[in-house]
mmCIF file of C-alpha atoms and ligand atoms in Angstrom:
data_model
loop_
_atom_site.group_PDB
_atom_site.id
_atom_site.type_symbol
_atom_site.label_atom_id
_atom_site.label_comp_id
_atom_site.label_asym_id
_atom_site.label_seq_id
_atom_site.Cartn_x
_atom_site.Cartn_y
_atom_site.Cartn_z
ATOM 1 C CA MET A 92 49.172 -25.257 -23.567
ATOM 2 C CA ARG A 93 46.578 -23.178 -25.235
ATOM 3 C CA ASN A 94 44.424 -26.185 -25.682
ATOM 4 C CA TRP A 95 44.652 -27.062 -22.061
ATOM 5 C CA ALA A 96 43.373 -23.650 -21.133
ATOM 6 C CA LEU A 97 40.384 -23.879 -23.492
ATOM 7 C CA ILE A 98 39.532 -27.245 -22.268
ATOM 8 C CA ALA A 99 39.846 -25.925 -18.599
ATOM 9 C CA THR A 100 37.560 -23.144 -19.483
ATOM 10 C CA LEU A 101 35.016 -25.377 -21.203
ATOM 11 C CA LEU A 102 35.108 -27.786 -18.340
ATOM 12 C CA ALA A 103 34.428 -24.949 -15.765
ATOM 13 C CA ALA A 104 31.394 -23.666 -17.970
ATOM 14 C CA PHE A 105 30.198 -27.212 -18.081
ATOM 15 C CA ILE A 106 30.409 -27.715 -14.336
ATOM 16 C CA ALA A 107 28.761 -24.263 -13.639
ATOM 17 C CA GLY A 108 25.818 -25.298 -15.858
ATOM 18 C CA PRO A 109 23.962 -23.121 -18.294
ATOM 19 C CA ALA A 110 24.506 -19.226 -17.758
ATOM 20 C CA ASN A 111 21.928 -17.803 -15.324
ATOM 21 C CA ALA A 112 18.649 -16.922 -17.114
ATOM 22 C CA ASP A 113 17.450 -13.222 -16.993
ATOM 23 C CA PRO A 114 14.873 -12.892 -14.239
ATOM 24 C CA ILE A 115 11.219 -12.628 -15.188
ATOM 25 C CA VAL A 116 10.010 -8.901 -14.975
ATOM 26 C CA ILE A 117 6.609 -8.436 -13.692
ATOM 27 C CA LYS A 118 5.189 -4.910 -14.160
ATOM 28 C CA PHE A 119 2.371 -4.066 -11.629
ATOM 29 C CA SER A 120 0.335 -1.025 -12.718
ATOM 30 C CA HIS A 121 -2.089 0.783 -10.548
ATOM 31 C CA VAL A 122 -3.609 4.256 -10.191
ATOM 32 C CA VAL A 123 -3.576 4.893 -6.641
ATOM 33 C CA ALA A 124 -0.909 6.383 -4.073
ATOM 34 C CA GLU A 125 1.410 4.226 -2.156
ATOM 35 C CA ASN A 126 -0.086 4.864 1.048
ATOM 36 C CA THR A 127 -3.395 3.017 0.293
ATOM 37 C CA PRO A 128 -4.539 -0.522 0.755
ATOM 38 C CA LYS A 129 -3.665 -1.161 -2.927
ATOM 39 C CA GLY A 130 -0.352 0.717 -2.809
ATOM 40 C CA LYS A 131 0.792 -1.147 0.191
ATOM 41 C CA MET A 132 -0.325 -4.477 -1.054
ATOM 42 C CA ALA A 133 1.480 -4.065 -4.363
ATOM 43 C CA ASN A 134 4.641 -3.218 -2.470
ATOM 44 C CA ARG A 135 4.214 -6.184 -0.254
ATOM 45 C CA PHE A 136 3.839 -8.489 -3.195
ATOM 46 C CA LYS A 137 7.080 -7.238 -4.574
ATOM 47 C CA GLN A 138 8.836 -7.757 -1.435
ATOM 48 C CA LEU A 139 7.598 -11.320 -0.865
ATOM 49 C CA ALA A 140 7.958 -12.438 -4.529
ATOM 50 C CA GLU A 141 11.597 -11.082 -4.736
ATOM 51 C CA GLU A 142 12.667 -12.578 -1.442
ATOM 52 C CA ARG A 143 11.280 -15.988 -2.284
ATOM 53 C CA LEU A 144 12.524 -16.081 -5.970
ATOM 54 C CA PRO A 145 15.783 -14.232 -5.772
ATOM 55 C CA GLY A 146 17.288 -13.640 -9.134
ATOM 56 C CA LYS A 147 14.302 -15.291 -10.828
ATOM 57 C CA VAL A 148 11.742 -12.527 -10.688
ATOM 58 C CA VAL A 149 11.864 -8.848 -10.580
ATOM 59 C CA VAL A 150 8.549 -6.958 -9.759
ATOM 60 C CA GLU A 151 8.285 -3.409 -10.921
ATOM 61 C CA VAL A 152 5.596 -1.362 -9.155
ATOM 62 C CA TYR A 153 4.186 1.666 -11.063
ATOM 63 C CA PRO A 154 1.587 3.584 -8.795
ATOM 64 C CA ASN A 155 -0.399 6.791 -9.418
ATOM 65 C CA SER A 156 -1.261 5.925 -12.978
ATOM 66 C CA GLN A 157 2.466 6.322 -13.852
ATOM 67 C CA LEU A 158 2.457 3.447 -16.390
ATOM 68 C CA PHE A 159 -1.318 3.057 -17.393
ATOM 69 C CA GLY A 160 -4.642 4.484 -16.245
ATOM 70 C CA ASP A 161 -7.367 1.942 -15.529
ATOM 71 C CA ASN A 162 -9.038 2.534 -18.732
ATOM 72 C CA LYS A 163 -5.913 1.212 -20.549
ATOM 73 C CA VAL A 164 -4.444 -1.269 -18.324
ATOM 74 C CA LEU A 165 -6.497 -4.303 -19.169
ATOM 75 C CA GLU A 166 -5.720 -3.952 -22.869
ATOM 76 C CA ALA A 167 -2.131 -3.346 -22.050
ATOM 77 C CA MET A 168 -2.303 -6.499 -20.164
ATOM 78 C CA LEU A 169 -3.571 -8.606 -23.177
ATOM 79 C CA LEU A 170 -0.764 -7.020 -25.370
ATOM 80 C CA GLY A 171 1.704 -8.303 -22.715
ATOM 81 C CA ASP A 172 2.990 -4.645 -21.787
ATOM 82 C CA VAL A 173 1.975 -5.023 -18.067
ATOM 83 C CA GLN A 174 1.448 -8.199 -16.255
ATOM 84 C CA ILE A 175 -0.412 -7.431 -12.989
ATOM 85 C CA GLY A 176 -3.085 -4.788 -12.235
ATOM 86 C CA ALA A 177 -5.817 -4.346 -9.663
ATOM 87 C CA PRO A 178 -8.506 -2.030 -11.269
ATOM 88 C CA SER A 179 -11.732 -1.515 -9.154
ATOM 89 C CA LEU A 180 -14.565 -3.750 -9.922
ATOM 90 C CA SER A 181 -16.390 -1.126 -11.476
ATOM 91 C CA LYS A 182 -14.008 -1.287 -14.326
ATOM 92 C CA PHE A 183 -14.749 -4.876 -15.709
ATOM 93 C CA SER A 184 -18.213 -4.656 -16.871
ATOM 94 C CA ARG A 185 -16.829 -4.910 -20.598
ATOM 95 C CA TYR A 186 -15.563 -8.343 -19.630
ATOM 96 C CA THR A 187 -17.897 -9.701 -17.057
ATOM 97 C CA PRO A 188 -21.434 -7.838 -16.590
ATOM 98 C CA ALA A 189 -21.965 -9.878 -13.483
ATOM 99 C CA LEU A 190 -19.389 -7.930 -11.816
ATOM 100 C CA ASP A 191 -21.657 -4.913 -11.926
ATOM 101 C CA VAL A 192 -23.358 -6.273 -8.743
ATOM 102 C CA PHE A 193 -20.631 -4.704 -6.706
ATOM 103 C CA ASP A 194 -21.825 -1.236 -7.956
ATOM 104 C CA LEU A 195 -25.565 -1.469 -7.131
ATOM 105 C CA PRO A 196 -26.196 1.185 -4.500
ATOM 106 C CA PHE A 197 -27.216 0.145 -0.942
ATOM 107 C CA LEU A 198 -26.664 -3.499 -1.583
ATOM 108 C CA PHE A 199 -24.147 -4.624 0.930
ATOM 109 C CA LYS A 200 -24.601 -3.417 4.445
ATOM 110 C CA ASP A 201 -20.802 -3.256 5.052
ATOM 111 C CA LEU A 202 -17.403 -4.457 4.100
ATOM 112 C CA ALA A 203 -17.699 -7.648 5.989
ATOM 113 C CA ALA A 204 -20.831 -8.661 3.845
ATOM 114 C CA VAL A 205 -18.757 -7.745 0.709
ATOM 115 C CA ASP A 206 -15.977 -9.924 1.993
ATOM 116 C CA ARG A 207 -18.411 -12.893 2.540
ATOM 117 C CA PHE A 208 -19.917 -12.484 -0.912
ATOM 118 C CA GLN A 209 -16.223 -12.476 -2.514
ATOM 119 C CA LYS A 210 -15.543 -15.742 -0.731
ATOM 120 C CA SER A 211 -18.667 -17.411 -1.641
ATOM 121 C CA PRO A 212 -18.637 -19.705 -4.699
ATOM 122 C CA GLU A 213 -20.512 -17.243 -6.905
ATOM 123 C CA GLY A 214 -17.762 -14.529 -5.860
ATOM 124 C CA GLN A 215 -14.935 -16.964 -6.502
ATOM 125 C CA ALA A 216 -16.360 -18.071 -9.883
ATOM 126 C CA MET A 217 -16.227 -14.500 -11.158
ATOM 127 C CA LEU A 218 -12.416 -14.434 -10.659
ATOM 128 C CA ASP A 219 -12.125 -17.014 -13.308
ATOM 129 C CA SER A 220 -14.942 -15.654 -15.495
ATOM 130 C CA MET A 221 -12.576 -13.786 -17.805
ATOM 131 C CA ARG A 222 -10.309 -16.527 -18.838
ATOM 132 C CA ASP A 223 -11.805 -16.787 -22.410
ATOM 133 C CA LYS A 224 -11.025 -13.209 -22.638
ATOM 134 C CA GLY A 225 -7.457 -13.638 -21.588
ATOM 135 C CA LEU A 226 -7.698 -12.362 -18.030
ATOM 136 C CA ILE A 227 -7.359 -14.393 -14.590
ATOM 137 C CA GLY A 228 -8.404 -12.919 -11.380
ATOM 138 C CA LEU A 229 -5.809 -13.640 -8.737
ATOM 139 C CA GLY A 230 -8.124 -12.245 -5.784
ATOM 140 C CA TYR A 231 -10.343 -9.630 -4.407
ATOM 141 C CA LEU A 232 -8.741 -6.795 -2.381
ATOM 142 C CA HIS A 233 -10.815 -4.312 -0.444
ATOM 143 C CA ASN A 234 -10.505 -0.430 -0.487
ATOM 144 C CA GLY A 235 -13.875 0.291 1.218
ATOM 145 C CA MET A 236 -17.305 1.832 1.396
ATOM 146 C CA LYS A 237 -17.870 5.000 -0.648
ATOM 147 C CA GLN A 238 -19.036 8.270 0.474
ATOM 148 C CA MET A 239 -20.451 11.197 -1.585
ATOM 149 C CA SER A 240 -18.614 14.590 -1.711
ATOM 150 C CA ALA A 241 -19.596 17.932 -3.211
ATOM 151 C CA TYR A 242 -19.064 21.665 -3.051
ATOM 152 C CA SER A 243 -22.620 21.971 -1.099
ATOM 153 C CA PRO A 244 -23.824 19.780 1.515
ATOM 154 C CA LEU A 245 -25.689 16.531 0.362
ATOM 155 C CA ARG A 246 -28.089 15.673 3.225
ATOM 156 C CA VAL A 247 -31.016 14.368 1.126
ATOM 157 C CA PRO A 248 -31.200 12.881 -2.269
ATOM 158 C CA ALA A 249 -32.861 16.122 -3.692
ATOM 159 C CA ASP A 250 -29.493 17.828 -2.996
ATOM 160 C CA VAL A 251 -27.860 15.897 -5.818
ATOM 161 C CA LYS A 252 -30.350 17.484 -8.435
ATOM 162 C CA GLY A 253 -28.710 19.382 -11.120
ATOM 163 C CA LYS A 254 -25.135 18.650 -9.962
ATOM 164 C CA LYS A 255 -22.442 16.933 -11.855
ATOM 165 C CA PHE A 256 -20.459 14.015 -10.630
ATOM 166 C CA ARG A 257 -17.344 12.153 -11.762
ATOM 167 C CA VAL A 258 -17.725 8.469 -11.838
ATOM 168 C CA GLN A 259 -15.758 5.419 -12.741
ATOM 169 C CA THR A 260 -16.344 3.690 -15.900
ATOM 170 C CA SER A 261 -19.538 1.928 -14.838
ATOM 171 C CA ASP A 262 -22.951 2.428 -16.225
ATOM 172 C CA VAL A 263 -24.473 1.400 -12.940
ATOM 173 C CA LEU A 264 -22.664 4.399 -11.282
ATOM 174 C CA VAL A 265 -23.999 6.776 -13.998
ATOM 175 C CA ALA A 266 -27.578 5.476 -13.472
ATOM 176 C CA GLN A 267 -27.116 6.008 -9.562
ATOM 177 C CA PHE A 268 -26.579 9.719 -10.141
ATOM 178 C CA GLU A 269 -29.130 10.274 -12.908
ATOM 179 C CA ILE A 270 -31.795 8.536 -10.789
ATOM 180 C CA LEU A 271 -31.353 11.310 -8.380
ATOM 181 C CA GLY A 272 -31.496 13.990 -10.999
ATOM 182 C CA GLY A 273 -27.736 14.635 -11.204
ATOM 183 C CA THR A 274 -25.418 14.124 -14.173
ATOM 184 C CA ALA A 275 -22.569 11.697 -14.077
ATOM 185 C CA VAL A 276 -19.338 11.932 -16.260
ATOM 186 C CA LYS A 277 -16.892 8.891 -16.508
ATOM 187 C CA LYS A 278 -13.421 10.225 -16.114
ATOM 188 C CA PRO A 279 -9.988 8.668 -15.228
ATOM 189 C CA PHE A 280 -8.917 8.738 -11.510
ATOM 190 C CA SER A 281 -5.844 10.702 -12.480
ATOM 191 C CA GLU A 282 -8.200 13.698 -13.574
ATOM 192 C CA VAL A 283 -10.433 13.824 -10.466
ATOM 193 C CA PHE A 284 -8.489 16.321 -8.332
ATOM 194 C CA THR A 285 -8.108 18.878 -11.266
ATOM 195 C CA LEU A 286 -11.794 18.488 -12.243
ATOM 196 C CA LEU A 287 -12.886 19.103 -8.824
ATOM 197 C CA GLN A 288 -10.234 21.994 -8.195
ATOM 198 C CA THR A 289 -11.478 23.743 -11.335
ATOM 199 C CA LYS A 290 -15.081 23.086 -10.413
ATOM 200 C CA ALA A 291 -15.704 21.345 -13.705
ATOM 201 C CA ILE A 292 -17.589 18.973 -11.637
ATOM 202 C CA ASP A 293 -19.484 19.471 -8.443
ATOM 203 C CA GLY A 294 -18.620 16.165 -6.576
ATOM 204 C CA THR A 295 -17.748 12.616 -6.696
ATOM 205 C CA GLU A 296 -17.760 9.448 -4.715
ATOM 206 C CA ASN A 297 -14.931 7.604 -3.049
ATOM 207 C CA PRO A 298 -13.836 5.632 -0.219
ATOM 208 C CA TRP A 299 -11.925 7.343 2.594
ATOM 209 C CA SER A 300 -8.532 6.357 1.538
ATOM 210 C CA ASN A 301 -8.829 7.809 -2.085
ATOM 211 C CA THR A 302 -10.411 10.957 -0.754
ATOM 212 C CA PHE A 303 -7.493 11.436 1.672
ATOM 213 C CA SER A 304 -4.539 10.175 -0.333
ATOM 214 C CA LYS A 305 -5.446 12.094 -3.432
ATOM 215 C CA LYS A 306 -6.496 15.217 -1.336
ATOM 216 C CA PHE A 307 -9.929 15.382 -2.676
ATOM 217 C CA PHE A 308 -11.030 16.566 0.746
ATOM 218 C CA GLU A 309 -9.017 19.709 0.047
ATOM 219 C CA VAL A 310 -11.406 20.624 -2.752
ATOM 220 C CA GLN A 311 -14.613 19.121 -1.568
ATOM 221 C CA PRO A 312 -15.981 21.010 1.400
ATOM 222 C CA TYR A 313 -18.692 18.385 2.359
ATOM 223 C CA ILE A 314 -18.420 14.699 2.599
ATOM 224 C CA THR A 315 -21.621 12.853 3.308
ATOM 225 C CA GLU A 316 -21.089 9.348 5.169
ATOM 226 C CA THR A 317 -23.566 7.527 2.719
ATOM 227 C CA ASP A 318 -21.583 4.405 2.617
ATOM 228 C CA HIS A 319 -23.940 3.751 -0.258
ATOM 229 C CA GLY A 320 -21.605 1.428 -2.154
ATOM 230 C CA VAL A 321 -18.172 -0.347 -2.231
ATOM 231 C CA LEU A 322 -14.865 0.297 -4.049
ATOM 232 C CA ASP A 323 -13.077 -2.969 -4.106
ATOM 233 C CA TYR A 324 -10.562 -4.316 -6.625
ATOM 234 C CA MET A 325 -9.857 -7.545 -8.632
ATOM 235 C CA VAL A 326 -6.125 -8.409 -8.690
ATOM 236 C CA VAL A 327 -5.806 -9.487 -12.269
ATOM 237 C CA THR A 328 -3.265 -10.966 -14.733
ATOM 238 C CA SER A 329 -3.020 -12.168 -18.146
ATOM 239 C CA ALA A 330 -3.752 -15.696 -18.666
ATOM 240 C CA GLU A 331 -1.056 -16.008 -21.356
ATOM 241 C CA PHE A 332 1.492 -14.642 -19.007
ATOM 242 C CA TRP A 333 0.368 -16.664 -16.037
ATOM 243 C CA LEU A 334 -0.145 -19.944 -17.569
ATOM 244 C CA GLY A 335 3.240 -19.657 -19.309
ATOM 245 C CA LEU A 336 5.191 -19.330 -16.140
ATOM 246 C CA PRO A 337 7.183 -22.391 -15.013
ATOM 247 C CA ASP A 338 4.789 -24.259 -12.435
ATOM 248 C CA ASP A 339 7.231 -23.763 -9.500
ATOM 249 C CA ILE A 340 7.444 -19.905 -10.074
ATOM 250 C CA ARG A 341 3.821 -19.591 -10.544
ATOM 251 C CA ALA A 342 2.925 -21.642 -7.292
ATOM 252 C CA GLU A 343 5.364 -19.269 -5.339
ATOM 253 C CA LEU A 344 3.979 -16.054 -6.865
ATOM 254 C CA SER A 345 0.556 -17.245 -6.166
ATOM 255 C CA LYS A 346 1.414 -17.703 -2.497
ATOM 256 C CA ALA A 347 2.991 -14.428 -2.282
ATOM 257 C CA MET A 348 0.100 -12.748 -3.944
ATOM 258 C CA ASP A 349 -2.520 -14.368 -1.454
ATOM 259 C CA GLU A 350 -0.335 -13.141 1.477
ATOM 260 C CA ALA A 351 0.014 -9.585 0.027
ATOM 261 C CA VAL A 352 -3.798 -9.589 -0.513
ATOM 262 C CA ALA A 353 -4.512 -10.624 3.045
ATOM 263 C CA TYR A 354 -2.191 -8.074 4.313
ATOM 264 C CA GLY A 355 -3.809 -5.262 1.892
ATOM 265 C CA ASN A 356 -7.131 -6.401 3.351
ATOM 266 C CA GLU A 357 -6.181 -5.919 6.855
ATOM 267 C CA VAL A 358 -4.759 -2.433 5.810
ATOM 268 C CA ALA A 359 -7.987 -1.492 4.251
ATOM 269 C CA LEU A 360 -9.944 -1.760 7.444
ATOM 270 C CA GLU A 361 -7.373 0.490 9.515
ATOM 271 C CA GLN A 362 -6.840 2.864 6.671
ATOM 272 C CA ALA A 363 -10.568 3.660 6.389
ATOM 273 C CA VAL A 364 -10.717 4.522 9.883
ATOM 274 C CA GLN A 365 -7.382 6.613 10.129
ATOM 275 C CA ASP A 366 -7.987 8.467 6.840
ATOM 276 C CA ARG A 367 -11.504 9.604 7.911
ATOM 277 C CA GLN A 368 -10.173 10.773 11.113
ATOM 278 C CA ALA A 369 -7.238 12.486 9.348
ATOM 279 C CA ILE A 370 -9.852 14.358 7.113
ATOM 280 C CA ILE A 371 -11.924 15.414 10.089
ATOM 281 C CA ASP A 372 -8.982 16.751 11.872
ATOM 282 C CA SER A 373 -7.623 18.647 8.834
ATOM 283 C CA GLY A 374 -10.830 20.939 9.224
ATOM 284 C CA ARG A 375 -10.849 21.289 5.455
ATOM 285 C CA SER A 376 -14.075 19.269 4.995
ATOM 286 C CA GLU A 377 -17.214 18.878 7.073
ATOM 287 C CA VAL A 378 -18.131 15.128 7.440
ATOM 288 C CA ILE A 379 -21.981 14.862 7.256
ATOM 289 C CA ALA A 380 -23.626 12.082 9.243
ATOM 290 C CA LEU A 381 -26.946 10.918 7.974
ATOM 291 C CA THR A 382 -29.916 10.307 10.577
ATOM 292 C CA PRO A 383 -31.650 7.048 9.978
ATOM 293 C CA GLU A 384 -34.502 8.818 8.388
ATOM 294 C CA GLU A 385 -32.253 10.764 5.964
ATOM 295 C CA ARG A 386 -30.503 7.576 5.055
ATOM 296 C CA ALA A 387 -33.747 5.699 4.425
ATOM 297 C CA GLN A 388 -34.664 8.407 1.843
ATOM 298 C CA TRP A 389 -31.212 7.750 -0.021
ATOM 299 C CA VAL A 390 -32.026 4.209 -0.069
ATOM 300 C CA ASP A 391 -35.418 4.517 -1.414
ATOM 301 C CA ALA A 392 -34.248 6.957 -4.146
ATOM 302 C CA MET A 393 -31.357 4.796 -5.313
ATOM 303 C CA ARG A 394 -32.669 1.242 -4.936
ATOM 304 C CA PRO A 395 -34.617 1.467 -8.250
ATOM 305 C CA VAL A 396 -31.246 1.332 -10.146
ATOM 306 C CA TRP A 397 -31.084 -2.360 -9.288
ATOM 307 C CA ALA A 398 -34.152 -3.110 -11.591
ATOM 308 C CA GLN A 399 -32.337 -1.381 -14.607
ATOM 309 C CA PHE A 400 -29.417 -3.814 -14.444
ATOM 310 C CA GLU A 401 -31.079 -7.108 -13.036
ATOM 311 C CA ALA A 402 -31.159 -8.644 -16.371
ATOM 312 C CA ALA A 403 -27.468 -7.945 -17.252
ATOM 313 C CA ILE A 404 -26.134 -9.038 -13.899
ATOM 314 C CA GLY A 405 -28.658 -11.703 -13.175
ATOM 315 C CA LYS A 406 -31.274 -11.919 -10.588
ATOM 316 C CA ASP A 407 -29.769 -14.988 -8.668
ATOM 317 C CA MET A 408 -26.583 -13.170 -8.461
ATOM 318 C CA ILE A 409 -28.093 -10.081 -6.796
ATOM 319 C CA GLU A 410 -29.995 -12.381 -4.462
ATOM 320 C CA LYS A 411 -26.576 -14.298 -3.568
ATOM 321 C CA ALA A 412 -24.937 -10.971 -2.830
ATOM 322 C CA LEU A 413 -27.944 -9.856 -0.698
ATOM 323 C CA ALA A 414 -27.819 -13.062 1.250
ATOM 324 C CA ALA A 415 -24.420 -12.169 2.255
ATOM 325 C CA ASN A 416 -25.622 -9.215 4.441
ATOM 326 C CA ASN A 417 -27.355 -11.868 6.795
ATOM 327 C CA GLU A 418 -24.706 -14.471 7.237
HETATM 328 C C1 LIG B 1874 -11.360 5.297 -9.263
HETATM 329 O O1 LIG B 1874 -11.225 5.223 -10.547
HETATM 330 O O2 LIG B 1874 -12.011 6.040 -8.698
HETATM 331 C C2 LIG B 1874 -10.789 4.104 -8.510
HETATM 332 O O3 LIG B 1874 -11.006 2.841 -9.191
HETATM 333 C C3 LIG B 1874 -9.405 4.325 -8.240
HETATM 334 C C4 LIG B 1874 -8.791 3.249 -7.481
HETATM 335 O O4 LIG B 1874 -7.979 2.313 -7.759
HETATM 336 O O5 LIG B 1874 -9.091 3.082 -6.128
#
């Protein structure tokens, strides 16, 4: 009798097949709030991936630098401690100096031009340019054009003189403030609010969505609509993780990511308009519009930064990026 029971159990197990494998856990770490283009894109990716690969994949999203700041996330990815991130393009120069092209001041006239360049063969090639360093770019994601903010009004380039600004970890961004006679400190995003609140720094630069979601406008009484540069992202994963996935799962995740990024890019356009208006409505910060003459002064003062980085970025790359303004 006992033998029959054992045989029945073994037979049932045989028919059921191997025990269900544990789901693949994908940690997605980022530094911004959830009500931002990146925050919403990451949550959409989780929803799509888990809906389409039920039981096979679990996506854990960690916003607000909860898991890693951008200065650590790429190293952590190479160690396998996180699988997906989307640092801003300013944080990759250690891996691909050509990506510094996105930081050159007054290069792109608007986000549509940035988008065209990202979709060009040169833009697409940069997604794949870090494979030998263990990283694969899955796509570009927009945040938006940057504005400068400070404790005192910045109307003309001379207003920057003697002031200290927080920048991301990019030498181009340091040079951009130094050429105006200011100083720049590279600091993690998670520290910016406190640095501004305690007046350890005078100002910073950010797109509307970051200024709004992290409440920088509450501690920066003046925001100048310079639109002098772009803050966009590369969604990135580790080559070891990504290429080690079963083909069918990787294909499904790749589709989910493309859709999530397309959604995030739509959000970026709407969010910039909404967050700018919300800041104006708050009355906490004065938004300064530049006259064409004032704007021309900023362009003249900052454009010489290009020459400093031309050799590292490549003249052709700069020309290609510029051409996207006219398409
Ligand atoms: C910053 O450090 O200012 C940005 O890269 C933060 C972000 O992810 O938008």
